[in-house]
JSON list of C-alpha atoms in Angstrom, two decimals:
[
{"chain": "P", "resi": 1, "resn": "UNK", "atom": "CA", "xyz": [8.46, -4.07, -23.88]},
{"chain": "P", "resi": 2, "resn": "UNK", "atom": "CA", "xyz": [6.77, -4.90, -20.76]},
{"chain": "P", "resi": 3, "resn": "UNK", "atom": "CA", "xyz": [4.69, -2.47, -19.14]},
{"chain": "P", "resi": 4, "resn": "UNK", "atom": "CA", "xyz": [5.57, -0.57, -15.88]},
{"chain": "P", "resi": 5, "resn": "UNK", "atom": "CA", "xyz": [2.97, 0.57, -13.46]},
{"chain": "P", "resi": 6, "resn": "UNK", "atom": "CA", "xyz": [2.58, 3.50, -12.35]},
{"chain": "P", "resi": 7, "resn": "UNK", "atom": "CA", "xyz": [0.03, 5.09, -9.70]},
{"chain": "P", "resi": 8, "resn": "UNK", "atom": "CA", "xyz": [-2.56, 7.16, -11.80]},
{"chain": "P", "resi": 9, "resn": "UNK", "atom": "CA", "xyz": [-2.30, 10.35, -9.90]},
{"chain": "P", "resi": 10, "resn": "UNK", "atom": "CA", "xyz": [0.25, 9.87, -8.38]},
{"chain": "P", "resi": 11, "resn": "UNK", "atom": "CA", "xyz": [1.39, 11.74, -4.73]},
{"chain": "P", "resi": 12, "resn": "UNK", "atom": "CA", "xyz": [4.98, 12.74, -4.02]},
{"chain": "P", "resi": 13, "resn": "UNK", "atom": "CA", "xyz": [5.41, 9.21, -2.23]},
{"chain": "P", "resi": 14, "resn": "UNK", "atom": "CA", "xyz": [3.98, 7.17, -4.38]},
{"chain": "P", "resi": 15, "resn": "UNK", "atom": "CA", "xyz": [5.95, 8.93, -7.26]},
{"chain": "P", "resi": 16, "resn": "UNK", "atom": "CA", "xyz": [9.45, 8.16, -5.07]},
{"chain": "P", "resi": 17, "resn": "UNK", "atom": "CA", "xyz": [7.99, 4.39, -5.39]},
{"chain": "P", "resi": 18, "resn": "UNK", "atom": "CA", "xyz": [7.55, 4.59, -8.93]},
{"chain": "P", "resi": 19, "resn": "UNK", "atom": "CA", "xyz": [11.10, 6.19, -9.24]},
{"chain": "P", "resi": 20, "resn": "UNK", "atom": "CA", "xyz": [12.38, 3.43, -8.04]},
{"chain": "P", "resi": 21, "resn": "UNK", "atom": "CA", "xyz": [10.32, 0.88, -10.01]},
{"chain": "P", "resi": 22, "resn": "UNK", "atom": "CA", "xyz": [11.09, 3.31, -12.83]},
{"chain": "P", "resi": 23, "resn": "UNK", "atom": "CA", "xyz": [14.96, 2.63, -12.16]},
{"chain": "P", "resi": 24, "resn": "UNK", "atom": "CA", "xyz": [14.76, -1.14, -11.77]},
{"chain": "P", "resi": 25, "resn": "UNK", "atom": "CA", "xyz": [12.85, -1.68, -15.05]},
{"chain": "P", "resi": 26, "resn": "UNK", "atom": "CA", "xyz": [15.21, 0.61, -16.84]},
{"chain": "P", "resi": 27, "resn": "UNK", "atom": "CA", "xyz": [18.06, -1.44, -15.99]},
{"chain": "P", "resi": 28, "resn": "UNK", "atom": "CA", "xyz": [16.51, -5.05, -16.91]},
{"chain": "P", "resi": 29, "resn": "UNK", "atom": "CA", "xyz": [15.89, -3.41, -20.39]},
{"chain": "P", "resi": 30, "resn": "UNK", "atom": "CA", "xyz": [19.38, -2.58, -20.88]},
{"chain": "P", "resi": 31, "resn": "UNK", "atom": "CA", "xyz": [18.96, 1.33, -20.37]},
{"chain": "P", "resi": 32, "resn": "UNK", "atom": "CA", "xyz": [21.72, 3.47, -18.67]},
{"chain": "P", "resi": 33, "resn": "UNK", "atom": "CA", "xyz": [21.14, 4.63, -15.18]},
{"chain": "P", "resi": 34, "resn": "UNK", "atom": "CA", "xyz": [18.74, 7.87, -15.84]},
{"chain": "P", "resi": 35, "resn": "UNK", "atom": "CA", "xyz": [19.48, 11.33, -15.69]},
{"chain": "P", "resi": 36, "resn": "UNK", "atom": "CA", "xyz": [17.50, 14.37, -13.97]},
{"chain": "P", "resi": 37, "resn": "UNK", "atom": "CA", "xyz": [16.70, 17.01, -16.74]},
{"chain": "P", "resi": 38, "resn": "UNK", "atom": "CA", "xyz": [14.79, 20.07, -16.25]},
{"chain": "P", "resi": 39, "resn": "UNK", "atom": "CA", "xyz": [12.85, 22.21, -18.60]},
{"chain": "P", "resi": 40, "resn": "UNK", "atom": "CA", "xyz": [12.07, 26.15, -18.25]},
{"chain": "P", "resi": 41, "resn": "UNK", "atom": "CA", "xyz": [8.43, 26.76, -18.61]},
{"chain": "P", "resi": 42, "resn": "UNK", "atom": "CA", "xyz": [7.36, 26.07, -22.59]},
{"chain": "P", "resi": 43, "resn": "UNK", "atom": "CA", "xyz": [10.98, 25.31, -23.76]},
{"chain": "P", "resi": 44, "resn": "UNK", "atom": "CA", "xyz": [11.30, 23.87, -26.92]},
{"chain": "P", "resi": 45, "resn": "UNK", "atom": "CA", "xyz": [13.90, 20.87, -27.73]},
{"chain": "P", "resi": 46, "resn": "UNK", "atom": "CA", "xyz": [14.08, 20.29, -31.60]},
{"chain": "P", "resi": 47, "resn": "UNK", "atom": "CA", "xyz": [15.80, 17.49, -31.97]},
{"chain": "P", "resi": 48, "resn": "UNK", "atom": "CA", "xyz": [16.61, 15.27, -35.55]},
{"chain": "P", "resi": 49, "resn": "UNK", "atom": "CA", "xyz": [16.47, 11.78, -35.60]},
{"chain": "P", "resi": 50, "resn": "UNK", "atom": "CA", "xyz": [17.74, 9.77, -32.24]},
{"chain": "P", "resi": 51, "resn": "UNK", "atom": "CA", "xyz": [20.60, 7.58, -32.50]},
{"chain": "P", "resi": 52, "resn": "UNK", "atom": "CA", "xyz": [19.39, 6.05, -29.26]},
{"chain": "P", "resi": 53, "resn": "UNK", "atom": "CA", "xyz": [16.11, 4.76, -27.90]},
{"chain": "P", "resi": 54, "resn": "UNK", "atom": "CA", "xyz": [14.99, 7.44, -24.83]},
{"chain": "P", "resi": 55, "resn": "UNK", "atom": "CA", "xyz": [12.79, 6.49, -22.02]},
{"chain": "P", "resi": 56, "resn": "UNK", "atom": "CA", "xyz": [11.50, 9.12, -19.21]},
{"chain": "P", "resi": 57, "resn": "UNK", "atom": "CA", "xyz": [9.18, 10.04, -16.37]},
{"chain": "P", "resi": 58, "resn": "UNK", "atom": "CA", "xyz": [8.18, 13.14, -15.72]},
{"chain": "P", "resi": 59, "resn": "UNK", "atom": "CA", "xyz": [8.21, 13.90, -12.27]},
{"chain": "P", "resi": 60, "resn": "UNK", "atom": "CA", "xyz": [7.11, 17.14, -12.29]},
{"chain": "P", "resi": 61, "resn": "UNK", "atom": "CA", "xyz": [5.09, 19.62, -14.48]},
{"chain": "P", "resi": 62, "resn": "UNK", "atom": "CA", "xyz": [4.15, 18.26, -18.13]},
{"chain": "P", "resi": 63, "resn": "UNK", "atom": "CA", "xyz": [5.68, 17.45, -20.82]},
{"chain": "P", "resi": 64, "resn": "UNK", "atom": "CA", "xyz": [4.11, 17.17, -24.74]},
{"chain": "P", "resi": 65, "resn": "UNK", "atom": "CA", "xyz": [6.20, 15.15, -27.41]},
{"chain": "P", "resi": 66, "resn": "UNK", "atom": "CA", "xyz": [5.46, 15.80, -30.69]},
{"chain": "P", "resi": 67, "resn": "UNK", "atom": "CA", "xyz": [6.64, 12.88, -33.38]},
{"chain": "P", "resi": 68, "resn": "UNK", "atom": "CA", "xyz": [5.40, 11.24, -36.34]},
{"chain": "P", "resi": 69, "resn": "UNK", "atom": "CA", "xyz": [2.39, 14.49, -36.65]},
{"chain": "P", "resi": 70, "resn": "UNK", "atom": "CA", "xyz": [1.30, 13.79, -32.82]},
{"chain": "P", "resi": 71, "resn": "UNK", "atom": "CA", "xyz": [1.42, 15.46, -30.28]},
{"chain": "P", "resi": 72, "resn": "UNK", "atom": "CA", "xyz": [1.26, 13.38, -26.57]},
{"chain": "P", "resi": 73, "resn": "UNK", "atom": "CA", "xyz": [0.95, 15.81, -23.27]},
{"chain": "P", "resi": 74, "resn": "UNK", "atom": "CA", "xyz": [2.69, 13.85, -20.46]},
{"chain": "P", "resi": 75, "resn": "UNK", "atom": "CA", "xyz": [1.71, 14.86, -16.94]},
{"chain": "P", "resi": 76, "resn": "UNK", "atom": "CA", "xyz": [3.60, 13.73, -13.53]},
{"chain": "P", "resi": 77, "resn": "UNK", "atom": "CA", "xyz": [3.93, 10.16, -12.91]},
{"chain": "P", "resi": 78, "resn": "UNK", "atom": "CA", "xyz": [4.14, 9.23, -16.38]},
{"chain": "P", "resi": 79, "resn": "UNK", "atom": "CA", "xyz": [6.12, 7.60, -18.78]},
{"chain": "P", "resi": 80, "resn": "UNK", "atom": "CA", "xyz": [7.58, 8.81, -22.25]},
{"chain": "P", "resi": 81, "resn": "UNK", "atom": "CA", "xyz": [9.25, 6.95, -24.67]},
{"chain": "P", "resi": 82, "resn": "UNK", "atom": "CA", "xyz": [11.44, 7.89, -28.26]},
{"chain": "P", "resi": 83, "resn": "UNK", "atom": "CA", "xyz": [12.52, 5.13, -30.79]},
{"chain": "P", "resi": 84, "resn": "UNK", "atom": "CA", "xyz": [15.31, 5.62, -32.61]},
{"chain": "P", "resi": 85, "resn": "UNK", "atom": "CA", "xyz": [13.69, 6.54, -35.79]},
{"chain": "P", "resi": 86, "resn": "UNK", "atom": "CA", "xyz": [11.21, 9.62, -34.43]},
{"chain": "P", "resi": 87, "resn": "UNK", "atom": "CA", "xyz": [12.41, 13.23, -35.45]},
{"chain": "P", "resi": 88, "resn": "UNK", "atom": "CA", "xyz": [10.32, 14.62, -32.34]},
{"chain": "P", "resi": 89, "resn": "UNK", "atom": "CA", "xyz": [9.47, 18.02, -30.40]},
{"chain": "P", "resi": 90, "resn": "UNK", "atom": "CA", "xyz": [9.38, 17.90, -26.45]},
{"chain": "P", "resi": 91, "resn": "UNK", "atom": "CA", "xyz": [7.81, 21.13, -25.03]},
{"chain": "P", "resi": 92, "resn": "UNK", "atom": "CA", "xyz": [7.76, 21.78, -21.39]},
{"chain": "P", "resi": 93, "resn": "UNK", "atom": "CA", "xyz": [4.48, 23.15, -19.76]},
{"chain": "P", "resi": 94, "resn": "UNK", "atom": "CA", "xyz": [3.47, 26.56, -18.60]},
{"chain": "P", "resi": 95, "resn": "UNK", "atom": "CA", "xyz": [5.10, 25.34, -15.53]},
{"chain": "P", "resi": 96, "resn": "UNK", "atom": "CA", "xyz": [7.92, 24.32, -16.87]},
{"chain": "P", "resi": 97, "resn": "UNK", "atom": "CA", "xyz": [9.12, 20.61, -15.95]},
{"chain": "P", "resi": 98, "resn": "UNK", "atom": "CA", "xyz": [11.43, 17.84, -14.11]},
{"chain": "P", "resi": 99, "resn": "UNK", "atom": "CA", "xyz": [11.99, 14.51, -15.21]},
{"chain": "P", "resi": 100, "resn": "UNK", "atom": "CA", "xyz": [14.48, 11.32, -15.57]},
{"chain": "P", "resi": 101, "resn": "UNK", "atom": "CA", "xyz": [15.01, 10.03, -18.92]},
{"chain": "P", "resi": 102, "resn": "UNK", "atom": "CA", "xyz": [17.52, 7.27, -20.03]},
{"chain": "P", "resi": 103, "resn": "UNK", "atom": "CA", "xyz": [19.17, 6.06, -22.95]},
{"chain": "P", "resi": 104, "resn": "UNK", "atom": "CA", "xyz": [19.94, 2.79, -24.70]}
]
């Protein structure tokens, strides 16, 4: 998978950049147009294995995904990804969290 860059600490319009750049990559990968999720602050999502590869950014808050016995925190401006063989744990932040994620 080629890598997508994204600003480091990213501002709100750098972040509308890397939306964009986010979006275009998606679709040369093969990945339906992304949807906007939101998570209340330190919601749990169990989910069982993934029929379907995910890809995301969070766009605001954090994120941690837990899968394979680690856990990742994802902050805003970055990227997440889920292959279709990770049982996995995604955990909003104290602040709760926004973010795009696709599927393929």
């Amino acid at each position: 998978m080629d890598a997508l860059a994204l600003p480091m600490k990213p501002s709100p319009s750098s972040l509308g950049q890397g939306i964009e750049q986010f979006k275009h990559h998606l679709k040369q990968l093969g990945f339906v147009s992304p949807v906007y999720g939101t998570l209340e602050p330190s919601k749990i999502i169990l989910q069982s294995t993934r029929r379907q590869e995910v890809f995301g950014l969070v766009l605001e808050g954090d994120l941690a995904l837990s899968a394979n016995g680690e856990t990742t925190r994802y902050m805003m401006g970055e990227l997440f990804f889920i292959d279709t063989t990770t049982r996995y744990e995604l955990q909003a932040g104290s602040s709760g969290a926004k973010y795009l994620f696709a599927f393929k």
